[in-house]
């Protein structure tokens, strides 16, 4: 059914259509509207049977989901930012135990400094946790990925994280086609756990495994994600057959056929990138883009095929691997074995900074000209950081950097950094 | 000729594990040769492990109470490590270990799953040591209580982090030596505090049932487990389980030490319903705390100096306060 | 279930891990000798029959007693129960009233008509028992059970010896004694009364006996020389008690002195009260603490109004006035004369100063030696004369019914061995289960049942039995007070407290065994065993 609604509401409805049996909820911006939507559906009886549990932390949210999933119930939770870090231990545990939990991550930065806006630092922090990570480009894809996620998770006995950009998707009102219950039921079978805690067939789950078998356990987790590389496209195809539209899959190339330059990114920024690609194509530039829908497993082969003929690849990354640069580019290089394709890592949109078409176009053109640094920070206020670096060179106790930069920037963000003066805290340090 | 009289327990009363004079139906679970042995032989607990014993006592009783319809969530700790090193498990119940801090929450999840599946006959126990309960697992525990989830949480309290090599927990008693409260300096051993009393905190959640028990009193423990399993909602059982290794007592003295803890008043045994104390196990043969402390090398430094003796007096005061507070000796009994 | 590798395990699989290899000490079940059994002169397995009684299995309990003692109803009344003196329970609250339970079982057996049968086939051997006192009766009983043909020659007109002619009826009703003797006769033992043996050798040859057990007792009263104006005012205790037994009414008068401090003196003083004496005064040369009479007998006598004059000897009588001398105890506790005299008025004086053995016919028995008025026997109860055994009051030992019964049993076993051409080997004794081996925490507090006592005022007027018996409820109570010192009573503690489930329960009556595959040797079973029946032994590593 087509409707104009908030992304979170659409996801809440999609999750409900998947008939989750236990939902663990803990509020954290920007995923809160999803669990609020589900709360209404459970409370009103629209989603039944379902246990909706208001837990006391994200750690408990994942833990309750672990218990529920292990006991044979389809379990769902949602989180973001600090929340996913707070539950980090349990995130690893869920995958280690092979529990097909589905979790929405409303992607948001991680403090300090505290910041509620969108980037991918949170999901990236848990990229090695053994979960499948799918990134939605749009609210429609967010809806569709959740439906696929439950099926994927349960088929593989592996948890799936559906990542959608905070605010940009979660709070955006868009037209969304929410499927019918019949469609979802036809696509998603009842949950039959691979193993469960059950007095009728008691087993010991969660043994202590020493050096003699730990490597093998880890290898098997990896092998299973490699299996997912086969399964994800199959599932996307099956989804297309049942629902009549394409969603998901490993990679989604856009105008890449003859592209010499290919831009690669995760999530909603792909929409903006595609607009820029269209504009530059009109200008005769052989450019295309590819949306990485699956970040874990990382689709090296599929991506390699897309990037095969390109001479340069630009990654637009909403997370910074501090001390080296890009997470995506780092992974992407594995798809280009033995090629001399130039890879540009562009860190963009951290902490919710707008990623504009203009900036993107400027960046792509610089890359094509060969003037872009291998690692660059899009729209970085270079003056502000240079002033701070100078201050720090001059004295050790300069006070908090963020506050100092804010002072530098003055009352209007983006105003001339050079017009501000030192605040008392910074002054006291001199 | 059989006696026409009701059985009286003159010989060993209900203090021994079994009593051949009792009707089979009222004998203890542990005296039954067909008991479940929920924690099987071959586990790697140290010699004389109170926790291994307490866990078998409690789970066997629970298995009988719920006719085997039981699932268990277990926190990380000695109990988990010594029972499930790959490729062998000692458990004879449906059992899951997730993390150190989340047993109560995992229990909540299991209970929710059973409820949503309509399997209301399957009951849930979450269990852990004192570290996993009163320290790191406390938030999940309190959350489970507050929501009144249908879980019995059992804490096996051996008063320190034993699995990692005897470090202090907030259940470590006043003055005790641990690896992180060494018996050196001007204030040797643990701080002279009262510790974190989780049973009382549990009561403050006004949950249906809270009780303390000890491996030294099997019948009391079994009765409490049985009672807990007949109630729904959040329930808490705190079981005192001496650790010969960590406490520095003889491996054969585990139960004796636990008994002296109760008889000295240092470990009050009581039960409460909806926040009100409804029962207490009276002290049978009151002993000064010295008798309890002296069996354990973790307290030996207290008996070497005058300052130490003063600390023993403080510990005695804690015991006396417990006795007064919980009414553990009959009115008018000699102090 | 398709189980994930390594993370998920099958339940109960740790059985492959044999933790028994950790052990440096191993627990072993032991049987220790309970102090009651150790103290019983008759060698009863008291603990074992209490075990049966605890379950209310009274017949099994009684049969257990009968293995060692044919006179439970008698013994329950007259034994001075040394078992209770050393009962470990006394250190907890008070001793188990073993004698009271024994009496209950004995009485119940009589009421129910329970009997015993000889289990061994007839040997064709003939044994003569001389004397139908407790020792002779016990010996005859055991020999009969062992398949021998037994004839008892008794000088008196009825069986029982001192039980009949020394112990007053109010302590031992005669129908009880008769019932238990009849049970022995029913085994085929021949009793010949009024048959005093004069020539043992001739009798044995004439009646072809293969062995003989002498148990003639000590019936000659010891006399003290008291110059008396009227000798009829002074009589001896046995004379008096025998007379009472025969239905005579001795003329004791209003005020009677009883001279002596033993149990017989108590019997006499209490009998005197029953025969009409207004005052019975026990005169004894030492203090109450030094009296050989058992404390409870002294107490019962006092309850009945018997008076005592301590530290006093009787030196002379004239015209109903007895001259007595005050004594004092020296540093060794021996009485010494003080030279201070006084007089006591009394109508009569009964001497209760002990008894001697009548040696007249024994002098002819070849090889038999007599020292200090008693017959010497070896550890096998045989006298210096081959095939002639002796026991009871006539051999050197404490003179009690129970010792006599024990002699009878012991002699019977050696006689049996002798008749079979072998030597009876007594089984070795276990180590005694002392109090410190027990974990008394497990025993509930339960004071001893006090046997109902006849109202003191009423009982002095008749020879009715003074101390009543237990009924079923309190007999059970009393039996269950037994701590089962040193012997497993299947309390399941070891089975329960083992953290490694390394104790195997073998079922009712079969006790337990250790599973050394898993026992880590922590020792908890041993510490928590209430009765001290588990010992830790070092492993050979």
mmCIF file of C-alpha atoms in Angstrom, chain B residues 1-13 15-21 27 30-33 35 37 39-49 52-53 56-57 84-93 216 250-256 259 263 281 284-285, chain C residues 5-6 9-17 19 22-24 51 54-58 89 108 112 114 439-446 472-473 476-477 480-484 489-493 495-502 505 518 520-524 527-528 530:
data_model
loop_
_atom_site.group_PDB
_atom_site.id
_atom_site.type_symbol
_atom_site.label_atom_id
_atom_site.label_comp_id
_atom_site.label_asym_id
_atom_site.label_seq_id
_atom_site.Cartn_x
_atom_site.Cartn_y
_atom_site.Cartn_z
ATOM 1 C CA UNK B 1 4.338 -53.752 62.934
ATOM 2 C CA UNK B 2 4.165 -50.216 61.775
ATOM 3 C CA UNK B 3 3.770 -47.263 63.976
ATOM 4 C CA UNK B 4 0.282 -45.795 64.120
ATOM 5 C CA UNK B 5 1.898 -42.491 65.068
ATOM 6 C CA UNK B 6 2.980 -39.637 62.904
ATOM 7 C CA UNK B 7 6.712 -39.650 62.330
ATOM 8 C CA UNK B 8 8.690 -37.530 64.716
ATOM 9 C CA UNK B 9 12.198 -36.460 63.897
ATOM 10 C CA UNK B 10 13.995 -37.165 67.075
ATOM 11 C CA UNK B 11 17.064 -38.638 65.540
ATOM 12 C CA UNK B 12 18.310 -36.276 62.876
ATOM 13 C CA UNK B 13 15.177 -34.355 62.245
ATOM 14 C CA UNK B 15 18.734 -31.621 59.238
ATOM 15 C CA UNK B 16 20.219 -34.519 57.358
ATOM 16 C CA UNK B 17 19.787 -34.847 53.634
ATOM 17 C CA UNK B 18 17.560 -37.856 54.003
ATOM 18 C CA UNK B 19 15.518 -39.504 56.665
ATOM 19 C CA UNK B 20 14.639 -43.120 56.067
ATOM 20 C CA UNK B 21 11.790 -42.774 58.560
ATOM 21 C CA UNK B 27 11.848 -36.587 51.598
ATOM 22 C CA UNK B 30 18.705 -34.692 47.145
ATOM 23 C CA UNK B 31 17.973 -37.914 49.015
ATOM 24 C CA UNK B 32 16.284 -39.348 45.941
ATOM 25 C CA UNK B 33 18.520 -41.746 44.048
ATOM 26 C CA UNK B 35 17.281 -36.997 41.421
ATOM 27 C CA UNK B 37 21.747 -34.385 38.991
ATOM 28 C CA UNK B 39 25.016 -30.631 37.349
ATOM 29 C CA UNK B 40 26.596 -33.925 36.499
ATOM 30 C CA UNK B 41 29.808 -35.598 37.634
ATOM 31 C CA UNK B 42 32.937 -34.707 35.764
ATOM 32 C CA UNK B 43 32.599 -30.958 36.173
ATOM 33 C CA UNK B 44 35.821 -29.143 36.890
ATOM 34 C CA UNK B 45 34.877 -27.266 40.037
ATOM 35 C CA UNK B 46 37.525 -27.303 42.757
ATOM 36 C CA UNK B 47 37.346 -29.844 45.540
ATOM 37 C CA UNK B 48 34.585 -29.012 47.981
ATOM 38 C CA UNK B 49 33.010 -26.357 45.742
ATOM 39 C CA UNK B 52 28.632 -26.667 42.391
ATOM 40 C CA UNK B 53 26.725 -28.105 45.302
ATOM 41 C CA UNK B 56 22.745 -28.882 41.931
ATOM 42 C CA UNK B 57 20.623 -28.467 45.067
ATOM 43 C CA UNK B 84 30.971 -26.324 30.051
ATOM 44 C CA UNK B 85 34.525 -26.515 28.729
ATOM 45 C CA UNK B 86 34.230 -27.750 25.130
ATOM 46 C CA UNK B 87 33.611 -30.559 24.342
ATOM 47 C CA UNK B 88 31.936 -31.605 27.589
ATOM 48 C CA UNK B 89 28.943 -30.257 29.412
ATOM 49 C CA UNK B 90 27.977 -31.135 32.951
ATOM 50 C CA UNK B 91 24.461 -29.784 32.645
ATOM 51 C CA UNK B 92 21.478 -32.017 32.462
ATOM 52 C CA UNK B 93 19.017 -29.195 31.909
ATOM 53 C CA UNK B 216 24.232 -25.617 54.982
ATOM 54 C CA UNK B 250 39.416 -26.863 54.344
ATOM 55 C CA UNK B 251 37.768 -28.476 51.322
ATOM 56 C CA UNK B 252 35.803 -30.719 53.607
ATOM 57 C CA UNK B 253 34.501 -27.805 55.666
ATOM 58 C CA UNK B 254 32.368 -26.105 53.024
ATOM 59 C CA UNK B 255 29.064 -26.883 54.654
ATOM 60 C CA UNK B 256 30.414 -26.430 58.134
ATOM 61 C CA UNK B 259 26.535 -23.360 58.767
ATOM 62 C CA UNK B 263 24.592 -19.672 63.144
ATOM 63 C CA UNK B 281 15.374 -19.440 59.811
ATOM 64 C CA UNK B 284 19.837 -23.133 66.490
ATOM 65 C CA UNK B 285 23.184 -22.878 68.193
ATOM 66 C CA UNK C 5 30.136 -26.678 16.229
ATOM 67 C CA UNK C 6 31.741 -26.396 19.680
ATOM 68 C CA UNK C 9 27.171 -29.376 23.531
ATOM 69 C CA UNK C 10 25.214 -32.469 24.386
ATOM 70 C CA UNK C 11 24.024 -32.522 27.975
ATOM 71 C CA UNK C 12 25.699 -34.526 30.702
ATOM 72 C CA UNK C 13 28.749 -35.318 28.603
ATOM 73 C CA UNK C 14 31.247 -34.402 31.301
ATOM 74 C CA UNK C 15 31.048 -37.989 32.520
ATOM 75 C CA UNK C 16 34.049 -38.670 30.309
ATOM 76 C CA UNK C 17 36.088 -36.414 32.566
ATOM 77 C CA UNK C 19 37.878 -36.202 38.146
ATOM 78 C CA UNK C 22 42.537 -35.222 41.324
ATOM 79 C CA UNK C 23 42.248 -37.033 44.623
ATOM 80 C CA UNK C 24 44.943 -37.051 47.276
ATOM 81 C CA UNK C 51 17.850 -49.132 64.338
ATOM 82 C CA UNK C 54 13.358 -46.649 65.134
ATOM 83 C CA UNK C 55 11.426 -47.897 62.152
ATOM 84 C CA UNK C 56 8.810 -49.413 64.401
ATOM 85 C CA UNK C 57 10.038 -52.839 63.406
ATOM 86 C CA UNK C 58 9.870 -54.117 66.946
ATOM 87 C CA UNK C 89 23.974 -38.722 73.449
ATOM 88 C CA UNK C 108 5.985 -56.773 73.755
ATOM 89 C CA UNK C 112 2.880 -61.160 71.318
ATOM 90 C CA UNK C 114 7.273 -64.229 69.858
ATOM 91 C CA UNK C 439 28.885 -34.294 63.712
ATOM 92 C CA UNK C 440 26.199 -33.640 66.255
ATOM 93 C CA UNK C 441 24.727 -30.659 64.413
ATOM 94 C CA UNK C 442 22.434 -33.010 62.642
ATOM 95 C CA UNK C 443 20.780 -34.469 65.710
ATOM 96 C CA UNK C 444 17.734 -32.708 67.031
ATOM 97 C CA UNK C 445 17.427 -31.915 70.673
ATOM 98 C CA UNK C 446 15.267 -34.441 72.445
ATOM 99 C CA UNK C 472 4.729 -47.560 71.724
ATOM 100 C CA UNK C 473 4.906 -43.855 71.141
ATOM 101 C CA UNK C 476 9.761 -45.119 69.316
ATOM 102 C CA UNK C 477 10.777 -41.697 70.523
ATOM 103 C CA UNK C 480 15.016 -42.579 67.592
ATOM 104 C CA UNK C 481 17.219 -40.675 69.936
ATOM 105 C CA UNK C 482 20.025 -43.110 69.094
ATOM 106 C CA UNK C 483 22.866 -41.323 67.264
ATOM 107 C CA UNK C 484 24.007 -44.505 65.539
ATOM 108 C CA UNK C 489 22.165 -45.255 59.345
ATOM 109 C CA UNK C 490 21.421 -44.134 55.799
ATOM 110 C CA UNK C 491 20.758 -40.490 56.475
ATOM 111 C CA UNK C 492 21.809 -39.685 52.861
ATOM 112 C CA UNK C 493 24.144 -36.907 53.956
ATOM 113 C CA UNK C 495 24.895 -38.807 49.016
ATOM 114 C CA UNK C 496 23.537 -35.292 49.256
ATOM 115 C CA UNK C 497 26.555 -33.185 50.136
ATOM 116 C CA UNK C 498 28.943 -34.533 47.501
ATOM 117 C CA UNK C 499 29.491 -31.705 45.000
ATOM 118 C CA UNK C 500 30.561 -34.304 42.444
ATOM 119 C CA UNK C 501 27.698 -36.781 42.733
ATOM 120 C CA UNK C 502 30.338 -39.354 43.554
ATOM 121 C CA UNK C 505 22.986 -44.891 46.865
ATOM 122 C CA UNK C 518 34.605 -38.822 40.146
ATOM 123 C CA UNK C 520 37.800 -35.528 44.158
ATOM 124 C CA UNK C 521 38.494 -36.314 47.797
ATOM 125 C CA UNK C 522 37.236 -33.024 49.226
ATOM 126 C CA UNK C 523 36.187 -34.729 52.446
ATOM 127 C CA UNK C 524 32.818 -33.060 52.791
ATOM 128 C CA UNK C 527 32.860 -33.903 57.798
ATOM 129 C CA UNK C 528 29.120 -33.990 57.372
ATOM 130 C CA UNK C 530 26.617 -37.327 61.514
#
